[in-house]
Short mmCIF file of C-alpha atoms and ligand atoms in Angstrom, two decimals:
data_model
loop_
_atom_site.label_atom_id
_atom_site.label_comp_id
_atom_site.label_asym_id
_atom_site.label_seq_id
_atom_site.Cartn_x
_atom_site.Cartn_y
_atom_site.Cartn_z
CA MET A 1 -264.36 86.91 41.04
CA GLU A 2 -267.42 88.05 38.51
CA ILE A 3 -266.92 89.63 35.15
CA LYS A 4 -270.44 91.03 35.84
CA GLU A 5 -269.19 93.08 38.81
CA PHE A 6 -265.88 93.47 37.39
CA ILE A 7 -267.50 95.46 34.06
CA GLN A 8 -269.73 97.51 36.92
CA ASN A 9 -266.27 98.29 38.61
CA PHE A 10 -264.58 99.31 35.25
CA ALA A 11 -267.76 101.43 34.29
CA GLU A 12 -267.56 103.59 37.47
CA GLN A 13 -264.61 104.79 36.85
CA PHE A 14 -265.99 106.61 33.72
CA GLU A 15 -268.39 109.98 33.95
CA ASP A 16 -270.12 110.63 30.56
CA THR A 17 -270.21 107.15 29.33
CA ASP A 18 -273.14 105.32 30.72
CA ALA A 19 -272.93 102.00 32.39
CA SER A 20 -275.02 100.10 29.54
CA VAL A 21 -272.29 100.96 27.23
CA PHE A 22 -269.93 98.25 29.04
CA THR A 23 -269.72 94.92 27.92
CA PRO A 24 -267.16 92.18 28.04
CA ASP A 25 -266.48 93.11 24.20
CA THR A 26 -266.17 97.08 24.59
CA VAL A 27 -262.83 98.06 23.15
CA PHE A 28 -262.26 100.86 25.78
CA HIS A 29 -259.54 102.75 24.51
CA ASP A 30 -261.97 103.79 21.22
CA LEU A 31 -264.46 105.18 24.07
CA ASP A 32 -264.40 109.28 23.59
CA GLU A 33 -264.01 109.59 26.89
CA TRP A 34 -260.87 107.66 27.33
CA GLY A 35 -257.74 109.23 28.90
CA SER A 36 -255.03 108.83 31.21
CA LEU A 37 -256.83 110.15 34.35
CA ILE A 38 -259.49 107.37 33.59
CA GLY A 39 -256.06 104.61 33.09
CA LEU A 40 -255.01 105.47 36.57
CA SER A 41 -258.45 105.29 38.02
CA ILE A 42 -258.66 101.97 36.68
CA ILE A 43 -255.22 100.60 37.76
CA ALA A 44 -256.09 102.15 41.18
CA MET A 45 -259.34 100.49 41.23
CA ILE A 46 -258.27 97.13 40.32
CA ASP A 47 -255.59 97.57 43.14
CA ASP A 48 -258.32 98.28 45.82
CA GLU A 49 -261.13 95.76 44.72
CA TYR A 50 -259.00 92.69 43.85
CA GLY A 51 -255.25 93.21 45.23
CA VAL A 52 -253.90 93.17 42.08
CA THR A 53 -250.97 95.52 40.22
CA ILE A 54 -251.09 96.00 36.24
CA LYS A 55 -248.88 98.47 34.46
CA GLY A 56 -249.44 100.99 32.13
CA ASP A 57 -247.98 98.82 29.39
CA GLU A 58 -250.51 96.19 30.40
CA LEU A 59 -253.80 97.97 30.54
CA ARG A 60 -252.17 99.59 27.16
CA THR A 61 -252.33 95.83 25.20
CA ALA A 62 -255.68 94.96 26.50
CA LYS A 63 -257.95 95.51 23.99
CA THR A 64 -261.45 94.59 25.41
CA VAL A 65 -263.04 94.98 29.17
CA ALA A 66 -262.46 91.24 29.16
CA ASP A 67 -258.77 91.15 28.44
CA VAL A 68 -258.30 93.21 31.38
CA PHE A 69 -260.79 90.64 33.33
CA GLU A 70 -258.32 87.85 32.54
CA LEU A 71 -255.41 90.17 33.01
CA VAL A 72 -256.47 90.69 36.79
CA LYS A 73 -257.88 87.35 36.79
CA SER A 74 -253.98 85.69 35.81
CA LYS A 75 -252.75 87.53 38.49
CA LYS A 76 -255.05 86.77 41.23
CA MET B 1 -206.02 124.53 39.90
CA TYR B 2 -208.80 127.26 40.92
CA ASN B 3 -212.09 125.28 41.44
CA PRO B 4 -214.88 126.51 44.06
CA PHE B 5 -216.78 123.56 42.87
CA SER B 6 -214.60 121.33 45.21
CA LEU B 7 -215.81 119.61 47.92
CA GLU B 8 -212.36 118.82 49.27
CA GLY B 9 -212.16 118.80 53.22
CA LYS B 10 -215.85 118.04 53.77
CA THR B 11 -217.79 115.60 54.96
CA ILE B 12 -220.74 114.89 53.35
CA LEU B 13 -223.95 112.99 54.36
CA VAL B 14 -226.26 111.56 51.60
CA THR B 15 -229.82 109.92 52.13
CA GLY B 16 -231.32 107.57 49.60
CA ALA B 17 -227.84 106.35 48.58
CA GLY B 18 -228.92 103.34 47.15
CA GLY B 19 -231.14 104.48 44.93
CA GLY B 20 -230.37 106.51 41.53
CA ILE B 21 -229.81 109.84 42.62
CA GLY B 22 -228.47 109.18 45.79
CA ARG B 23 -226.03 106.90 44.07
CA ALA B 24 -224.75 109.43 41.58
CA THR B 25 -224.51 111.83 44.10
CA ALA B 26 -222.33 110.45 46.66
CA VAL B 27 -220.20 108.63 43.73
CA ALA B 28 -219.50 112.31 42.20
CA CYS B 29 -219.52 113.65 45.92
CA SER B 30 -216.31 111.35 46.28
CA LYS B 31 -214.73 112.43 43.06
CA MET B 32 -214.63 115.94 44.26
CA GLY B 33 -212.62 114.90 47.27
CA ALA B 34 -215.56 114.70 49.79
CA VAL B 35 -215.30 111.80 52.60
CA LEU B 36 -218.96 110.25 52.24
CA VAL B 37 -221.58 109.51 54.98
CA ILE B 38 -224.09 107.29 53.40
CA THR B 39 -227.52 105.73 54.07
CA ASP B 40 -230.14 103.72 52.58
CA ILE B 41 -232.98 101.53 54.29
CA ASN B 42 -231.72 98.63 51.70
CA PRO B 43 -228.08 97.04 52.66
CA GLU B 44 -227.59 95.43 49.49
CA THR B 45 -227.71 98.70 47.17
CA LEU B 46 -226.26 100.38 49.74
CA THR B 47 -223.13 98.18 50.01
CA GLU B 48 -222.74 98.49 46.28
CA THR B 49 -222.75 102.52 46.46
CA LEU B 50 -219.85 101.98 49.23
CA SER B 51 -217.63 100.14 46.84
CA LEU B 52 -218.48 102.68 43.90
CA LEU B 53 -216.73 105.43 46.32
CA GLU B 54 -213.48 106.67 45.09
CA ALA B 55 -211.40 106.49 48.23
CA ASP B 56 -207.84 107.33 48.97
CA GLY B 57 -205.41 106.68 52.39
CA ASP B 58 -206.71 108.96 54.81
CA ARG B 59 -210.48 109.64 53.24
CA LYS B 60 -213.03 106.40 55.04
CA HIS B 61 -215.87 106.94 53.96
CA LEU B 62 -219.08 105.38 56.46
CA MET B 63 -222.61 103.74 56.19
CA PHE B 64 -225.16 103.56 58.01
CA VAL B 65 -228.41 100.92 57.19
CA ALA B 66 -231.50 102.85 58.44
CA ASP B 67 -235.19 103.76 57.86
CA LEU B 68 -235.09 107.48 58.53
CA THR B 69 -239.01 107.28 58.75
CA LYS B 70 -238.11 105.11 62.38
CA GLU B 71 -237.14 107.06 65.61
CA GLU B 72 -234.77 104.52 66.63
CA ASP B 73 -233.01 104.30 63.43
CA LEU B 74 -232.92 108.39 63.20
CA ASN B 75 -231.94 108.58 66.69
CA GLU B 76 -229.15 105.51 66.23
CA MET B 77 -227.49 107.36 63.33
CA VAL B 78 -227.37 110.67 64.54
CA ALA B 79 -225.85 109.76 67.44
CA ALA B 80 -222.68 108.62 65.06
CA MET B 81 -222.75 111.10 63.17
CA PRO B 82 -219.50 113.02 62.69
CA SER B 83 -219.56 116.43 61.93
CA LEU B 84 -220.89 117.36 58.39
CA ASP B 85 -220.08 120.12 56.03
CA GLY B 86 -222.78 119.00 53.73
CA VAL B 87 -226.06 117.13 53.60
CA VAL B 88 -228.23 115.59 50.96
CA CYS B 89 -231.48 114.84 51.60
CA ASN B 90 -232.35 112.89 49.23
CA ALA B 91 -234.68 109.44 50.27
CA GLY B 92 -237.97 109.46 48.78
CA ILE B 93 -240.62 107.28 47.08
CA SER B 94 -243.77 107.81 44.94
CA LYS B 95 -246.95 106.08 44.02
CA VAL B 96 -249.75 107.23 41.31
CA LEU B 97 -253.17 107.88 42.77
CA PRO B 98 -255.97 109.27 41.62
CA ILE B 99 -258.11 111.87 44.25
CA GLN B 100 -260.60 109.27 44.18
CA PHE B 101 -258.58 106.26 45.81
CA LEU B 102 -256.71 108.58 48.25
CA ASN B 103 -256.11 106.33 51.46
CA ALA B 104 -254.24 107.09 54.97
CA GLU B 105 -252.23 103.97 54.45
CA ASP B 106 -250.28 105.41 51.44
CA MET B 107 -250.57 108.82 52.40
CA ASN B 108 -248.45 108.31 55.50
CA ARG B 109 -246.11 106.36 54.35
CA ILE B 110 -245.02 108.84 51.50
CA MET B 111 -245.19 112.09 53.93
CA ALA B 112 -243.48 109.83 56.61
CA ILE B 113 -240.49 109.27 54.09
CA ASN B 114 -240.62 111.94 51.35
CA ALA B 115 -241.59 114.89 53.92
CA PHE B 116 -241.29 114.22 57.86
CA ALA B 117 -238.25 112.34 57.85
CA PRO B 118 -235.60 114.91 56.37
CA MET B 119 -237.58 117.55 58.50
CA TYR B 120 -236.76 115.46 61.07
CA MET B 121 -233.16 114.45 60.74
CA THR B 122 -232.47 117.95 59.39
CA GLN B 123 -234.00 118.92 63.01
CA ARG B 124 -231.86 116.47 64.82
CA LEU B 125 -228.75 117.61 63.19
CA TYR B 126 -228.91 120.75 63.91
CA LYS B 127 -229.86 120.89 67.28
CA LYS B 128 -227.07 118.21 67.88
CA ARG B 129 -224.91 120.82 66.43
CA CYS B 130 -223.46 118.47 63.37
CA ILE B 131 -223.65 120.57 61.07
CA ASN B 132 -220.18 122.86 60.93
CA LYS B 133 -220.47 126.68 60.47
CA GLY B 134 -220.49 127.26 56.82
CA GLY B 135 -222.02 124.09 56.01
CA SER B 136 -225.29 123.56 53.55
CA ILE B 137 -228.46 121.52 53.08
CA VAL B 138 -229.96 120.25 49.98
CA TYR B 139 -233.16 118.64 49.73
CA THR B 140 -234.15 116.99 46.73
CA VAL B 141 -237.46 118.00 46.13
CA SER B 142 -239.04 117.87 42.74
CA ILE B 143 -240.83 120.20 40.25
CA SER B 144 -244.03 117.89 41.15
CA GLY B 145 -246.03 120.16 44.14
CA VAL B 146 -243.76 122.90 43.49
CA SER B 147 -244.22 123.95 39.82
CA MET B 148 -246.72 121.92 38.14
CA VAL B 149 -248.49 119.31 38.97
CA SER B 150 -249.77 115.97 37.10
CA MET B 151 -252.73 113.26 36.92
CA GLY B 152 -252.39 110.84 39.91
CA GLY B 153 -250.00 112.86 41.53
CA VAL B 154 -251.09 114.56 44.17
CA MET B 155 -249.43 112.24 47.10
CA TYR B 156 -246.36 113.09 45.76
CA ALA B 157 -246.59 116.59 44.83
CA VAL B 158 -248.35 117.47 48.43
CA SER B 159 -244.89 115.71 50.34
CA LYS B 160 -242.66 117.43 48.36
CA ASN B 161 -244.48 121.05 48.58
CA ALA B 162 -244.16 120.40 52.16
CA LEU B 163 -240.78 119.73 51.85
CA ASP B 164 -240.30 122.99 49.80
CA ALA B 165 -241.85 124.78 52.50
CA PHE B 166 -239.63 123.42 55.05
CA MET B 167 -236.57 124.12 52.99
CA ARG B 168 -237.30 127.89 53.14
CA ASN B 169 -238.13 127.80 56.83
CA ALA B 170 -234.76 126.44 57.89
CA ALA B 171 -232.86 128.76 55.55
CA LEU B 172 -234.02 131.62 57.53
CA GLU B 173 -233.67 129.87 60.88
CA PHE B 174 -230.15 128.66 59.84
CA ALA B 175 -228.60 131.43 58.32
CA GLY B 176 -227.47 132.62 61.84
CA ARG B 177 -224.85 129.97 62.01
CA ASN B 178 -224.21 130.47 58.41
CA ILE B 179 -225.86 127.45 57.06
CA ARG B 180 -227.16 127.40 53.80
CA VAL B 181 -230.18 125.52 52.75
CA ASN B 182 -231.57 124.89 49.23
CA SER B 183 -233.11 122.18 47.17
CA VAL B 184 -232.90 120.62 43.72
CA ASN B 185 -236.03 120.22 42.00
CA PRO B 186 -235.61 117.61 39.16
CA SER B 187 -238.57 116.57 36.63
CA ARG B 188 -238.38 113.04 35.64
CA VAL B 189 -234.94 111.24 35.72
CA LYS B 190 -233.88 107.60 34.79
CA THR B 191 -233.69 105.81 38.31
CA PRO B 192 -235.85 102.73 39.86
CA LEU B 193 -238.36 105.42 41.07
CA ILE B 194 -239.83 105.86 37.68
CA GLN B 195 -239.65 102.24 36.43
CA ASN B 196 -242.08 99.52 36.88
CA SER B 197 -244.80 102.91 36.01
CA VAL B 198 -248.54 102.97 36.11
CA TYR B 199 -247.82 104.91 32.47
CA SER B 200 -247.45 102.88 29.14
CA GLU B 201 -244.67 103.19 26.98
CA GLU B 202 -246.74 105.50 24.35
CA GLU B 203 -247.42 107.65 27.20
CA VAL B 204 -243.69 107.71 28.17
CA ALA B 205 -243.10 108.77 24.79
CA LYS B 206 -245.59 111.16 24.58
CA ASP B 207 -244.35 113.21 27.62
CA LEU B 208 -240.80 113.46 26.46
CA GLN B 209 -242.08 115.45 23.97
CA THR B 210 -243.21 117.92 26.44
CA TYR B 211 -239.07 118.07 27.19
CA PRO B 212 -237.65 120.58 25.19
CA LEU B 213 -234.34 118.66 26.05
CA LYS B 214 -236.55 115.64 24.50
CA ARG B 215 -234.82 113.53 27.31
CA TYR B 216 -235.54 112.66 30.97
CA ALA B 217 -232.28 113.79 33.43
CA GLU B 218 -229.45 111.20 33.89
CA PRO B 219 -229.16 110.76 38.09
CA GLU B 220 -225.66 112.38 37.20
CA GLU B 221 -227.14 115.29 36.17
CA ILE B 222 -228.89 115.62 39.22
CA ALA B 223 -225.61 114.80 41.00
CA ASN B 224 -224.05 117.89 39.51
CA SER B 225 -226.87 120.30 40.83
CA ILE B 226 -226.41 119.04 44.02
CA ILE B 227 -222.51 119.47 43.93
CA PHE B 228 -222.86 122.93 43.33
CA LEU B 229 -224.67 124.07 45.69
CA LEU B 230 -222.84 121.75 48.20
CA SER B 231 -219.65 123.91 46.94
CA ASP B 232 -218.26 127.49 48.29
CA ALA B 233 -219.48 128.18 44.61
CA ALA B 234 -222.29 129.02 45.85
CA SER B 235 -221.75 130.62 49.31
CA TYR B 236 -224.14 133.17 48.44
CA ILE B 237 -227.03 130.94 47.99
CA THR B 238 -230.05 130.16 50.10
CA GLY B 239 -233.19 129.39 50.61
CA HIS B 240 -233.40 128.47 46.56
CA ALA B 241 -235.47 125.88 44.57
CA LEU B 242 -233.06 125.26 41.52
CA ILE B 243 -235.23 123.53 38.74
CA VAL B 244 -232.98 120.72 36.80
CA ASP B 245 -235.80 120.01 34.24
CA GLY B 246 -234.58 120.13 30.80
CA GLY B 247 -236.88 123.01 30.21
CA LYS B 248 -240.47 120.78 31.25
CA THR B 249 -241.27 124.40 33.01
CA LEU B 250 -240.62 126.64 30.20
CA SER B 251 -244.43 125.79 28.61
N1 LIG C 1 -236.68 109.93 39.61
C1 LIG C 1 -237.48 110.91 39.46
O1 LIG C 1 -237.81 111.10 38.19
C2 LIG C 1 -237.61 111.96 40.28
C3 LIG C 1 -238.11 113.41 40.06
C4 LIG C 1 -237.86 114.03 41.19
C5 LIG C 1 -237.26 113.99 42.22
N2 LIG C 1 -236.94 112.72 42.87
C6 LIG C 1 -236.60 112.75 44.12
O2 LIG C 1 -235.27 111.94 44.02
C7 LIG C 1 -235.29 111.48 45.20
C8 LIG C 1 -234.52 109.98 44.67
O3 LIG C 1 -234.96 109.46 43.93
P1 LIG C 1 -234.57 108.22 43.35
O4 LIG C 1 -235.06 108.80 41.80
O5 LIG C 1 -232.91 108.35 42.92
O6 LIG C 1 -235.53 106.90 43.47
P2 LIG C 1 -234.75 105.90 44.22
O7 LIG C 1 -235.63 104.76 44.27
O8 LIG C 1 -233.73 105.09 43.12
O9 LIG C 1 -234.07 106.04 45.29
C9 LIG C 1 -234.63 106.39 46.41
C10 LIG C 1 -233.72 105.72 47.71
O10 LIG C 1 -234.45 106.11 48.62
C11 LIG C 1 -234.34 104.86 49.89
N3 LIG C 1 -235.76 104.46 50.92
C12 LIG C 1 -236.90 104.68 50.52
N4 LIG C 1 -237.31 104.60 51.65
C13 LIG C 1 -236.07 104.74 52.78
C14 LIG C 1 -236.78 104.62 54.05
N5 LIG C 1 -237.89 104.95 54.86
N6 LIG C 1 -235.70 104.44 54.89
C15 LIG C 1 -234.61 105.16 54.03
N7 LIG C 1 -233.85 105.03 52.96
C16 LIG C 1 -235.78 104.96 52.19
C17 LIG C 1 -234.73 104.01 48.72
O11 LIG C 1 -233.94 102.19 49.34
C18 LIG C 1 -233.77 104.34 47.59
O12 LIG C 1 -232.57 103.83 47.56
C19 LIG C 1 -236.69 110.95 46.03
O13 LIG C 1 -236.45 111.81 46.80
C20 LIG C 1 -237.46 111.28 44.51
O14 LIG C 1 -238.71 111.86 45.16
C21 LIG C 1 -237.03 111.81 41.70
#
């Protein structure tokens, strides 16, 4: 799995935040738009695209997009 | 002693009896004097529940391992069913998924166990006259889909809403046989169903603040509401959805 593609999938879950904002270092919890529905969408996207189940607490602990990427990779 | 809530002399079927609410209900019903018929898809948890039931000399509890979404299992169980005074249709599952991610596999699985299984089980028990006159059917529905909705809860909400509609239809149709039909509608209950959650601890802590009683229910508290509806204390109540939610839907 590629981080570039992961960031793209991650960014797609946001409505108002432009895809160009997202880098591996983006602290996504700090984005204005971040909220529970986006969190649930990220969890569902990861299940769909990567066949990996992550928990709310794991997503909560991850700081950056790269952290989530590593988490998914470690569970694959 | 005067006790209109007693279940003495009653035989009661509980589905999902290996799980949190089902187990608490079966155990509580046995303490109120009932003979239990318990069923679950999971043989280990079901056997454990059986061992927890209060029993004495002439009370013999029964258990059936069955997948209620499988027609063969359902038919086999109904064929072997003794006559019942109470039925608690409680087995159910949940999965949180925003609408954008809906898919037939998850949807069909949830509808099959949460909505269709209790409907077909009820239909067969009623048609076979397994439920005695004066009997009571109770569904474990939920406030979700009936009184409120939450982000990502659509599949669960839709399944529970279908069951709510079924409950009221059955109440109307079964009244002629003096069989009452009701539901309990809990908010969140401390059971395995809400563990392994997509919600973080922080989100749970925030959610608890939306409950006037500031806590989730214990399974025993749902069991006691079910006992009320099963008992003769509720003899004039039918077609009712009993909200058991610590005040959650007040605001
Ligand atoms: N826990 C809650 O917060 C909550 C809130 C409102 C309503 N409910 C409802 O209460 C009911 C009981 O839930 P719980 O919290 O005790 O959950 P639970 O997961 O502890 O128990 C559910 C039981 O159903 C059984 N089951 C699942 N699929 C089955 C199948 N195909 N055939 C037979 N049995 C099957 C499981 O093995 C399990 O033992 C469910 O209908 C649930 O939707 C729960």
